[in-house]
């Protein structure tokens, strides 16, 4: 007899309440602090995003890192701030909305030391010793004396009291990712010789005293938490779990109600928020599990936990008490509810691409998610990930293309009750994702396809007038015009070019015009295996994301000798997704030769002429029509290859859309009210943005011109509005 036949779910342990100090978590699902681009200046966004997860079953929802004082300012990025009563008022909107669902609200009090660039406030942070940040540029801290230490500890206490007044239930002293308390504990930062430096006990003193003062101030009303990197992964100079990580847990255990445990430092915090390219679910457990042996308090940890079986396992094994999550809570705010209800195949599983993180790393635009197109749109567009407005007409809609954009559009249209025919000449839903997910380390990106495939098949069974037609011939213009649809959505994707057109010259590379050469391949050729590949491979790259490094890895691991000539910084966007450090290690370990700031002047059969961009001055020197610009101090060198792979640019597959538009005069007679184009067929873009395109058009299909997005609500300080005591302006909503 199973647990289920007894009426007991094997997942019930995940839904047991657990006490943390004076507060009680209603279950073991906990959204740890993570950045969304809201801070304190967009209270509507902050409240809507966090409270929607509370509605979805998460027991606690935290802010992003929250600055306690203007000298800990992370601009250009967006952090929360709790500097004054205006911030208290704005953050109280979040706590109020979260409490409506019986969840707890947490705030992560942050002081950055030299990792706080203070580009807006123009103040200077203080630190245990004076050093230049290895994370920021040209940023030093002021070395604290004892008066400074007491002053900064006072910042924490004042911020804790303001947090309590804003309605927060859990108040963090944030000591992960190399921020201030950890800087005192770590010999890497702390070079002091007084009572706050030297021995372990001295280095721990600042953190212990700060926790004592916070607990004395608010500990009877709020749970005190600390986020602690138990191993910074930099060796003896940093924190090591077996040496000082567990020692600190034992020392501070009586002062905290909750340990939020992770690993890594700020310079490579991808070791914490590990991208799926390099790390699987639960990758931090090797360190986290030891904390339970040293602590009597509640311990939580992150690890991109998406599988309820794994969640149960780590709790039953005594490795963690609570499942911490950031990215899985973004991908599916209703993950706890779906597990509780046994709807596991309805979960939008986080794919670990870290595109959500990339927005914060860039500087704080609203967060986006590849899986969940409604993430970041909860307030400004009023979107809910599980609820959709009912259809506004009886129009039947044809969607051509079942890639990220088309499959999302069809899914949302069907959720709204529309009759939809989704047509693709491919044998499987997924489009471009089906190719990308075969690249090294990117297998989990296929969860994007899997979720939509499962949901579409369910929706078609529910609405038998809708259809999914895969594997047939490509629809012609005449096929579409005579199909019988009231509206048509074109989502035919994009392809990699074969002529070397690129972002540097905006032109083909001489020698590649006309019919493609047999030994010149596109990424699709490599992925699909449509052409033979020789021993010596040259990859010519002008794309800043994952494709060139992924192909280089795939080919090197298959035994090819790989050189990458890149005219842009190789994998530049991977800095924002936290993949870059391990990507560069991979290139080095596989002996892949990288030629930076290098581009091609021409291609001949079996050889390519390369030049250095800076020496050539190709945008400064003009030598006549049809000639490549050159300068005297640059050598254009020929390199031989057996196979050349072009990762230079993508181009929209928009021929069908343009042909339909050219025959718009026939639409009325054929009963067609409109033809629209979305995703890569409009312009090549991130999978996340293509997915967003599909969701947006499906939600706005009744508008007079659905091709043009509706305005969204903006939170802005309006010029001339009355100034509020405490430093905040009255919020007016625009749009």
XYZ file of C-alpha atoms in Angstrom:
735
model
C 0.000 0.000 0.000
C 1.428 3.418 -1.003
C 1.301 6.748 0.768
C -1.058 7.980 -1.914
C -3.615 5.214 -1.295
C -3.579 6.187 2.377
C -4.315 9.771 1.366
C -0.810 10.906 2.208
C 1.316 12.432 -0.527
C 5.027 11.705 -0.620
C 5.436 15.467 -0.979
C 3.607 16.307 2.260
C 6.874 16.996 4.065
C 7.327 19.996 1.773
C 4.121 21.511 3.140
C 4.801 21.163 6.839
C 4.971 24.477 8.756
C 8.317 25.312 10.325
C 9.067 27.873 13.025
C 11.834 30.482 12.576
C 12.245 32.565 15.709
C 9.004 34.414 16.437
C 7.581 33.618 12.979
C 6.264 30.488 11.260
C 6.736 29.500 7.634
C 3.533 27.859 6.362
C 5.566 25.401 4.273
C 9.152 24.758 3.152
C 9.119 26.766 -0.084
C 11.144 29.944 0.315
C 11.928 32.593 -2.298
C 15.381 33.816 -1.354
C 16.444 37.406 -2.055
C 16.903 38.017 -5.768
C 17.034 41.064 -8.014
C 14.217 42.022 -10.362
C 14.964 45.662 -11.216
C 12.264 47.060 -8.909
C 14.157 48.180 -5.828
C 12.324 50.749 -3.734
C 11.572 53.083 -6.644
C 9.042 50.780 -8.312
C 6.839 49.689 -5.403
C 4.056 48.449 -7.652
C 6.417 46.138 -9.534
C 8.032 44.954 -6.299
C 4.700 44.218 -4.618
C 3.082 42.552 -7.612
C 5.992 40.265 -8.452
C 6.584 39.026 -4.907
C 2.921 38.720 -3.900
C 2.059 36.715 -6.998
C 4.470 34.063 -5.725
C 2.770 34.212 -2.331
C -0.476 33.483 -4.147
C 1.277 30.565 -5.826
C 2.183 28.943 -2.506
C 5.620 30.271 -1.542
C 5.855 30.652 2.242
C 8.317 33.545 2.299
C 9.241 36.191 -0.240
C 12.274 38.428 0.043
C 13.371 41.667 -1.535
C 16.534 41.865 -3.540
C 19.605 43.066 -1.658
C 18.519 46.178 0.213
C 20.975 49.013 0.831
C 21.073 50.278 4.410
C 22.757 53.629 3.711
C 23.657 55.916 0.764
C 27.334 54.972 1.090
C 26.309 51.470 0.016
C 24.892 52.369 -3.377
C 25.145 49.925 -6.277
C 24.003 52.217 -9.076
C 24.090 51.565 -12.058
C 22.410 48.350 -10.948
C 19.081 48.471 -9.124
C 18.996 47.474 -5.481
C 16.275 48.061 -2.928
C 16.984 50.814 -0.416
C 15.802 51.401 3.119
C 17.467 54.726 3.771
C 14.468 56.703 5.009
C 10.750 56.756 5.706
C 9.952 57.147 2.031
C 11.597 53.783 1.370
C 9.685 52.298 4.308
C 6.441 53.444 2.724
C 7.306 52.046 -0.696
C 8.504 48.674 0.615
C 5.430 48.404 2.853
C 3.403 47.952 -0.333
C 5.249 44.659 -0.862
C 4.818 43.376 2.683
C 1.133 44.291 2.731
C 0.410 42.386 -0.484
C 2.427 39.350 0.609
C 0.651 39.149 3.959
C -2.727 38.907 2.219
C -1.757 35.362 1.209
C -0.467 34.283 4.618
C 3.187 34.415 3.578
C 6.138 36.064 5.315
C 8.101 38.986 3.905
C 11.866 39.220 4.190
C 14.432 41.944 3.547
C 18.147 41.436 2.868
C 20.085 44.278 4.523
C 23.168 45.021 2.431
C 26.365 46.977 2.872
C 28.829 46.458 0.034
C 32.187 47.849 1.107
C 34.348 48.424 -1.962
C 31.868 46.388 -4.006
C 29.470 49.358 -3.777
C 30.456 51.768 -6.591
C 28.179 54.595 -5.333
C 27.879 56.114 -8.800
C 24.644 57.901 -7.903
C 25.300 59.016 -4.333
C 29.020 59.707 -4.881
C 29.731 58.583 -1.342
C 32.487 56.199 -0.273
C 31.829 52.900 1.438
C 33.889 51.648 4.354
C 35.584 48.280 4.682
C 37.779 46.291 7.060
C 40.906 47.253 5.115
C 41.448 49.492 2.124
C 41.404 47.573 -1.140
C 40.243 47.943 -4.719
C 37.212 45.864 -5.625
C 37.885 42.903 -7.900
C 34.260 43.166 -9.064
C 33.766 46.884 -9.701
C 35.993 49.285 -11.657
C 38.076 51.945 -9.906
C 36.263 51.422 -6.605
C 38.090 51.552 -3.267
C 36.739 51.555 0.269
C 37.810 53.617 3.262
C 39.479 51.518 5.973
C 37.359 51.630 9.130
C 38.588 52.719 12.493
C 36.618 51.787 15.619
C 34.338 54.818 15.313
C 33.548 53.797 11.727
C 32.752 50.264 12.856
C 30.283 51.494 15.464
C 28.725 53.841 12.919
C 28.225 51.141 10.277
C 26.809 48.741 12.864
C 24.387 51.536 13.704
C 23.347 51.640 10.038
C 22.333 47.983 10.315
C 20.322 48.563 13.475
C 18.522 51.622 12.105
C 17.747 49.757 8.878
C 16.441 46.764 10.839
C 14.058 49.006 12.751
C 12.838 50.617 9.533
C 12.376 47.137 8.034
C 10.286 46.092 11.021
C 8.167 49.232 10.598
C 7.699 48.398 6.887
C 6.131 45.099 7.931
C 8.992 42.703 7.257
C 8.934 39.429 9.186
C 12.473 38.241 8.342
C 15.470 40.563 8.491
C 18.788 39.519 7.009
C 22.332 40.478 7.793
C 23.635 39.769 4.287
C 27.074 38.147 4.352
C 27.262 36.192 1.119
C 28.750 37.218 -2.235
C 31.688 38.900 -0.465
C 29.677 41.704 1.120
C 30.621 43.465 4.318
C 30.290 41.061 7.248
C 32.076 38.390 5.244
C 34.809 40.871 4.325
C 35.696 41.080 8.024
C 35.645 37.277 8.356
C 37.760 36.644 5.253
C 41.552 37.024 5.295
C 41.322 37.881 1.599
C 39.845 41.279 2.554
C 40.698 41.687 6.236
C 44.335 42.686 6.806
C 43.753 44.291 10.209
C 45.953 43.759 13.271
C 43.547 45.061 15.941
C 40.725 43.214 17.714
C 38.776 43.015 14.428
C 41.570 41.245 12.520
C 44.060 38.425 12.748
C 42.570 35.414 14.562
C 39.306 33.806 13.541
C 37.563 35.126 16.654
C 38.717 38.661 15.898
C 37.686 38.466 12.259
C 34.252 37.165 13.314
C 33.773 39.972 15.836
C 32.173 42.552 13.509
C 29.551 40.097 12.256
C 28.777 38.752 15.744
C 28.403 42.217 17.224
C 26.165 43.323 14.360
C 23.894 40.293 14.799
C 23.733 40.912 18.551
C 22.677 44.502 18.015
C 20.092 43.612 15.354
C 18.637 40.870 17.549
C 18.412 43.208 20.516
C 16.635 45.816 18.386
C 14.041 43.695 16.545
C 14.620 40.034 17.395
C 11.507 39.685 19.556
C 9.313 40.814 16.650
C 11.179 39.580 13.557
C 13.180 36.506 12.602
C 16.891 37.236 12.216
C 18.530 35.581 9.203
C 21.971 35.667 7.750
C 23.005 34.718 4.249
C 26.417 33.128 4.504
C 28.829 31.847 1.867
C 30.258 28.917 3.852
C 32.959 28.494 1.217
C 34.105 31.277 -1.089
C 35.954 28.756 -3.299
C 39.165 30.805 -3.437
C 41.254 28.664 -1.105
C 42.957 29.470 2.173
C 42.716 33.252 1.816
C 38.929 33.054 1.712
C 36.313 31.145 3.704
C 36.589 27.354 3.616
C 33.714 25.301 4.976
C 35.813 22.791 6.933
C 38.058 25.463 8.462
C 36.094 28.600 9.253
C 32.674 28.191 7.594
C 31.274 25.740 10.128
C 33.197 27.420 12.922
C 31.313 30.640 12.274
C 27.977 28.810 12.111
C 28.644 27.371 15.569
C 29.752 30.753 16.909
C 26.753 32.716 15.590
C 24.067 30.035 15.871
C 22.386 31.476 18.965
C 22.041 34.863 17.266
C 20.181 33.760 14.143
C 16.857 32.063 13.510
C 17.586 31.112 9.912
C 20.745 30.269 7.963
C 20.567 30.936 4.217
C 23.619 29.046 2.951
C 25.457 29.312 -0.353
C 28.990 29.225 -1.801
C 31.185 31.437 -3.975
C 32.224 35.085 -4.040
C 31.112 38.198 -5.908
C 33.637 38.085 -8.753
C 32.312 34.679 -9.846
C 28.890 34.459 -8.287
C 27.926 32.052 -11.050
C 29.349 29.436 -8.668
C 26.260 30.201 -6.574
C 23.638 30.982 -9.240
C 25.069 28.193 -11.356
C 23.955 28.194 -15.005
C 22.680 24.844 -16.250
C 25.461 24.815 -18.867
C 27.870 23.934 -16.058
C 25.825 22.966 -12.989
C 22.981 20.581 -12.265
C 20.257 20.834 -9.648
C 21.528 20.887 -6.070
C 25.141 21.556 -6.988
C 25.836 23.359 -3.671
C 24.695 20.511 -1.419
C 28.256 19.245 -1.021
C 28.892 22.316 1.159
C 25.423 23.144 2.454
C 24.742 19.774 4.055
C 27.492 20.288 6.666
C 25.732 23.334 8.119
C 22.913 21.156 9.450
C 25.514 19.268 11.486
C 26.759 22.488 13.107
C 23.485 24.376 13.598
C 20.439 23.927 15.788
C 18.513 26.465 13.710
C 16.596 26.300 10.440
C 18.879 25.913 7.402
C 17.900 26.660 3.822
C 19.902 26.562 0.643
C 19.538 27.242 -3.048
C 20.542 25.012 -5.934
C 17.967 25.622 -8.686
C 15.723 22.982 -7.140
C 13.018 22.140 -9.683
C 12.305 18.436 -9.032
C 10.001 17.722 -6.055
C 11.598 14.289 -5.636
C 14.965 15.980 -5.039
C 13.377 18.483 -2.671
C 11.918 15.711 -0.531
C 15.208 13.819 -0.621
C 17.332 16.686 0.722
C 14.883 17.380 3.542
C 14.440 13.727 4.549
C 18.228 13.257 4.425
C 18.672 16.159 6.819
C 20.705 18.200 4.350
C 18.345 21.208 4.421
C 15.198 22.206 6.316
C 13.792 24.580 3.713
C 13.991 24.690 -0.095
C 15.406 28.049 -1.137
C 14.820 29.218 -4.688
C 15.175 32.292 -6.852
C 15.186 31.236 -10.506
C 12.644 28.373 -10.125
C 10.262 30.831 -8.435
C 10.587 33.185 -11.402
C 10.025 30.454 -13.981
C 6.963 29.218 -12.103
C 5.518 31.337 -9.281
C 2.931 28.571 -8.740
C 5.443 25.745 -8.378
C 4.432 24.927 -4.747
C 0.735 24.875 -5.575
C 1.303 22.612 -8.576
C 3.349 20.170 -6.489
C 0.686 20.179 -3.770
C -2.042 19.495 -6.334
C -0.058 16.785 -8.142
C 0.104 18.802 -11.375
C 3.784 18.155 -11.977
C 3.564 18.283 -15.770
C 2.148 21.813 -15.521
C 5.324 23.146 -13.884
C 7.359 25.582 -15.979
C 10.767 24.182 -15.107
C 13.586 26.716 -14.845
C 16.066 26.042 -17.663
C 19.021 27.660 -15.855
C 19.883 30.022 -18.714
C 20.355 32.942 -16.267
C 18.790 35.449 -18.645
C 16.874 36.713 -15.597
C 20.208 37.538 -13.937
C 21.565 39.128 -17.100
C 19.185 42.056 -16.810
C 20.493 42.959 -13.325
C 24.096 42.523 -14.454
C 23.480 44.857 -17.394
C 22.235 47.493 -14.992
C 18.765 46.734 -13.779
C 16.085 46.800 -16.502
C 13.016 44.825 -15.453
C 13.861 41.156 -15.124
C 12.775 38.752 -17.854
C 12.503 34.959 -17.985
C 12.913 32.585 -20.907
C 10.293 30.184 -19.536
C 7.820 32.630 -18.031
C 7.001 35.533 -20.326
C 4.851 37.165 -17.629
C 7.825 37.620 -15.255
C 8.411 41.335 -14.761
C 5.057 42.162 -16.357
C 2.828 41.464 -13.339
C 2.329 45.131 -12.470
C 3.092 47.124 -15.578
C 1.023 44.974 -17.953
C -1.201 43.245 -15.398
C -0.250 39.772 -16.616
C -0.816 36.659 -14.521
C 1.039 33.450 -15.453
C -1.934 31.178 -14.793
C -4.916 33.355 -15.686
C -5.833 34.759 -19.086
C -8.637 37.015 -20.294
C -11.387 35.189 -22.122
C -11.412 35.516 -25.887
C -12.892 38.693 -27.279
C -14.198 37.252 -30.542
C -14.945 34.017 -32.371
C -12.009 34.448 -34.735
C -10.162 31.315 -35.802
C -6.427 31.887 -35.818
C -3.682 30.242 -37.861
C -0.184 30.292 -36.328
C 2.585 29.380 -38.774
C 5.675 28.203 -36.918
C 5.890 26.247 -33.653
C 9.137 27.641 -32.281
C 9.406 29.644 -29.052
C 7.252 32.513 -30.264
C 4.675 30.570 -32.235
C 4.151 27.844 -29.641
C 3.735 30.441 -26.877
C 1.300 32.461 -28.955
C -0.771 29.388 -29.792
C -0.761 28.243 -26.159
C -2.013 31.560 -24.786
C -4.619 31.917 -27.527
C -5.933 28.434 -26.705
C -5.904 29.252 -22.981
C -8.122 32.206 -23.841
C -10.562 29.928 -25.689
C -9.672 30.683 -29.284
C -9.732 28.055 -32.013
C -6.114 27.828 -33.134
C -4.358 25.858 -35.846
C -0.611 25.611 -35.176
C 1.283 24.518 -38.295
C 4.981 23.734 -38.741
C 6.869 21.725 -41.342
C 9.151 20.385 -38.574
C 8.302 17.090 -36.921
C 8.337 18.539 -33.410
C 7.313 21.667 -31.536
C 10.251 23.781 -30.389
C 11.838 25.326 -33.464
C 15.252 26.832 -32.699
C 15.221 25.394 -29.166
C 15.423 21.882 -30.606
C 18.763 22.778 -32.182
C 20.195 24.784 -29.288
C 19.377 22.111 -26.709
C 21.716 19.650 -28.443
C 24.745 21.867 -27.761
C 27.086 20.932 -24.889
C 25.562 21.754 -21.510
C 22.317 23.171 -22.900
C 20.116 20.092 -22.640
C 17.972 21.661 -19.918
C 16.965 24.424 -22.320
C 14.672 21.799 -23.855
C 12.349 22.308 -20.861
C 11.178 25.412 -22.731
C 9.894 23.227 -25.562
C 8.629 20.476 -23.272
C 6.379 22.764 -21.243
C 4.706 24.195 -24.343
C 4.391 20.822 -26.014
C 2.631 19.327 -22.987
C 0.306 22.291 -22.533
C -0.602 22.517 -26.228
C -1.458 18.829 -26.391
C -3.701 19.230 -23.333
C -5.386 22.297 -24.782
C -6.075 20.625 -28.126
C -7.821 17.758 -26.319
C -9.905 20.289 -24.420
C -10.760 22.277 -27.548
C -11.190 19.750 -30.337
C -11.619 22.440 -33.003
C -7.998 23.465 -32.472
C -5.244 21.525 -34.239
C -1.498 21.001 -34.208
C -0.192 20.010 -37.643
C 3.496 19.083 -37.733
C 5.794 17.582 -40.342
C 3.916 18.616 -43.473
C 4.992 20.826 -46.341
C 5.758 24.465 -45.768
C 2.695 26.621 -46.310
C 2.772 28.807 -49.408
C 1.187 32.240 -49.689
C -1.771 30.693 -51.450
C -2.090 28.010 -48.758
C -2.369 30.697 -46.089
C -4.771 32.899 -48.038
C -7.097 29.985 -48.677
C -6.745 28.359 -45.241
C -9.955 29.839 -43.851
C -8.420 31.591 -40.840
C -9.734 34.937 -39.647
C -6.305 36.009 -38.416
C -2.812 34.765 -39.252
C 0.297 34.876 -37.092
C 3.651 34.307 -38.794
C 6.337 32.889 -36.483
C 8.742 31.356 -38.987
C 11.949 32.153 -37.087
C 15.360 33.068 -38.454
C 18.481 31.423 -39.872
C 22.242 32.002 -39.737
C 23.561 33.694 -42.866
C 25.870 31.940 -45.306
C 27.658 34.999 -46.721
C 29.359 36.315 -43.568
C 27.254 39.457 -43.199
C 28.064 40.770 -39.738
C 27.737 43.589 -37.190
C 31.218 44.957 -37.963
C 30.978 45.725 -41.665
C 27.229 45.199 -42.277
C 28.247 43.478 -45.502
C 29.115 40.007 -46.801
C 32.720 38.866 -46.656
C 34.360 38.926 -50.085
C 34.540 35.412 -51.474
C 31.341 34.234 -49.749
C 28.828 35.867 -52.062
C 26.640 33.653 -54.174
C 26.321 29.894 -53.833
C 27.561 28.652 -50.416
C 30.787 26.647 -50.491
C 30.627 22.986 -49.495
C 33.175 23.440 -46.698
C 31.647 26.675 -45.342
C 29.018 25.841 -42.738
C 26.432 27.626 -40.631
C 25.641 26.656 -37.030
C 22.578 24.781 -38.298
C 24.838 22.658 -40.530
C 27.049 21.748 -37.568
C 24.179 21.021 -35.206
C 22.116 19.013 -37.682
C 25.122 17.235 -39.216
C 24.111 18.124 -42.768
C 27.694 18.537 -44.059
C 30.993 16.771 -43.362
C 33.448 18.568 -41.065
C 37.203 18.452 -41.603
C 39.997 18.164 -39.059
C 40.992 21.854 -38.959
C 38.004 24.056 -38.141
C 37.978 27.837 -38.227
C 34.981 29.510 -36.530
C 34.483 33.109 -37.613
C 32.454 34.857 -34.935
C 30.577 38.148 -34.706
C 27.911 36.983 -32.254
C 28.272 37.982 -28.572
C 26.398 35.102 -26.944
C 26.709 31.328 -26.618
C 26.787 29.976 -30.177
C 30.490 30.252 -31.080
C 31.821 28.945 -27.716
C 29.278 26.115 -27.795
C 30.204 25.053 -31.314
C 33.899 25.289 -30.446
C 33.348 22.988 -27.477
C 31.258 20.541 -29.495
C 33.846 20.307 -32.251
C 36.898 20.186 -29.965
C 35.343 17.399 -27.913
C 34.713 15.535 -31.176
C 38.458 15.644 -31.939
C 38.707 18.630 -34.280
C 41.432 21.280 -34.084
C 39.444 24.449 -33.450
C 40.384 28.104 -33.894
C 37.916 30.908 -33.176
C 38.527 34.259 -34.877
C 36.232 36.752 -33.184
C 35.534 40.311 -34.195
C 33.542 40.918 -31.003
C 34.386 39.905 -27.444
C 33.804 36.161 -27.421
C 30.787 35.331 -25.279
C 30.361 38.926 -24.117
C 26.723 38.399 -23.068
C 27.823 35.359 -21.071
C 29.353 37.744 -18.528
C 25.805 38.844 -17.763
C 24.515 35.256 -17.495
C 27.472 34.280 -15.244
C 28.709 31.687 -17.741
C 31.823 33.546 -18.895
C 34.426 32.410 -16.308
C 33.758 28.712 -16.797
C 33.334 29.204 -20.533
C 36.843 30.646 -20.764
C 38.197 27.821 -18.597
C 36.554 25.361 -20.968
C 38.175 26.972 -24.025
C 41.565 26.848 -22.316
C 41.233 23.236 -21.161
C 40.187 22.085 -24.635
C 43.140 23.940 -26.242
C 40.831 25.999 -28.439
C 42.804 28.791 -30.093
C 41.052 32.165 -29.777
C 42.088 35.091 -32.001
C 40.537 38.212 -30.452
C 39.714 41.502 -32.226
C 40.148 39.658 -35.502
C 38.118 39.771 -38.666
C 38.239 38.451 -42.231
C 39.024 40.445 -45.341
C 38.238 37.592 -47.750
C 37.645 33.871 -48.050
C 38.983 31.503 -50.674
C 38.631 27.753 -50.926
C 40.419 26.308 -47.909
C 41.847 29.574 -46.616
C 40.709 32.794 -44.962
C 42.504 36.145 -44.777
C 42.392 37.619 -41.264
C 43.406 40.999 -39.875
C 43.481 42.728 -36.495
C 40.655 45.222 -36.177
C 42.607 47.794 -34.221
C 45.650 47.746 -36.426
C 43.704 47.876 -39.645
C 41.489 50.792 -38.737
C 38.850 49.394 -41.048
C 36.391 52.167 -40.192
C 38.908 54.961 -40.708
C 40.835 54.261 -43.888
C 39.215 54.327 -47.319
C 41.135 52.954 -50.293
C 38.549 53.026 -53.054
C 35.307 51.427 -54.166
C 35.075 47.671 -53.651
C 38.362 47.439 -51.765
C 38.810 46.389 -48.159
C 40.072 49.300 -46.018
C 43.654 48.756 -44.931
C 46.466 50.604 -43.246
C 50.199 50.200 -43.562
C 50.769 48.871 -40.041
C 48.575 45.795 -40.387
C 49.362 42.386 -41.783
C 46.558 40.505 -43.462
C 47.518 36.878 -42.904
C 46.099 33.823 -44.588
C 44.962 30.886 -42.396
C 44.179 27.493 -43.837
C 41.160 25.466 -42.793
C 39.355 22.307 -43.746
C 36.002 23.647 -42.566
C 34.908 27.235 -41.964
C 31.928 27.838 -39.643
C 30.215 31.228 -39.884
C 28.669 32.548 -36.669
C 28.259 36.037 -38.038
C 24.585 37.061 -38.122
C 21.025 35.765 -38.194
C 18.367 36.851 -40.654
C 14.599 36.665 -40.318
C 12.702 34.023 -42.285
C 10.092 36.589 -43.256
C 9.475 35.791 -46.932
C 6.012 34.367 -46.215
C 4.983 37.408 -44.194
C 6.247 39.865 -46.809
C 4.527 37.952 -49.611
C 1.246 37.936 -47.676
C 1.573 41.651 -47.006
C 2.167 42.263 -50.701
C -1.207 40.637 -51.364
C -3.067 42.460 -48.590
C -5.586 43.631 -51.167
C -6.914 40.053 -51.257
C -7.342 39.648 -47.501
C -10.931 40.880 -47.248
C -12.114 38.617 -50.025
C -10.405 35.650 -48.349
C -11.949 36.501 -44.947
C -8.619 37.517 -43.380
C -8.824 40.370 -40.848
C -5.117 40.663 -40.189
C -1.686 39.093 -40.629
C 0.920 39.567 -37.905
C 4.544 38.583 -37.423
C 6.313 37.760 -34.140
C 9.565 36.493 -32.702
C 12.655 35.969 -34.824
C 10.570 36.359 -37.989
C 10.236 40.036 -37.034
C 13.892 40.341 -35.932
C 16.338 37.817 -34.426
C 16.349 38.007 -30.633
C 16.822 36.118 -27.379
C 14.578 33.103 -26.911
C 13.105 34.932 -23.911
C 12.142 37.910 -26.055
C 10.731 35.728 -28.821
C 8.583 33.969 -26.210
C 7.445 37.333 -24.862
C 6.416 38.358 -28.385
C 4.138 35.331 -28.632
C 2.541 35.940 -25.245
C 2.000 39.652 -25.898
C 0.364 39.237 -29.290
C -1.924 36.500 -27.962
C -3.077 38.743 -25.108
C -3.619 41.741 -27.406
C -5.049 39.994 -30.471
C -8.338 41.954 -30.264
C -6.629 45.346 -30.428
C -7.095 47.515 -33.507
C -3.481 46.811 -34.493
C -2.060 43.924 -32.440
C 1.292 44.288 -34.186
C 1.880 47.421 -32.093
C 2.179 46.716 -28.332
C -0.200 48.474 -25.973
C 1.398 51.020 -23.626
C 2.279 49.688 -20.188
C 1.914 51.336 -16.804
C 5.025 53.184 -15.629
C 6.043 54.112 -12.115
C 7.641 57.518 -12.166
C 8.359 60.489 -9.974
C 6.380 63.228 -11.694
C 8.050 66.601 -12.072
C 6.343 69.120 -9.825
C 4.704 66.542 -7.532
C 4.989 67.401 -3.830
C 8.168 66.312 -2.117
C 7.614 63.896 0.766
C 9.534 64.140 4.047
C 12.151 61.425 4.107
C 13.285 61.862 0.545
C 10.640 60.238 -1.655
C 8.327 61.740 -4.222
C 4.662 60.912 -4.473
C 4.257 58.179 -7.079
C 2.065 58.861 -10.093
C 1.277 56.080 -12.520
C 1.814 56.857 -16.158
C 0.283 55.169 -19.173
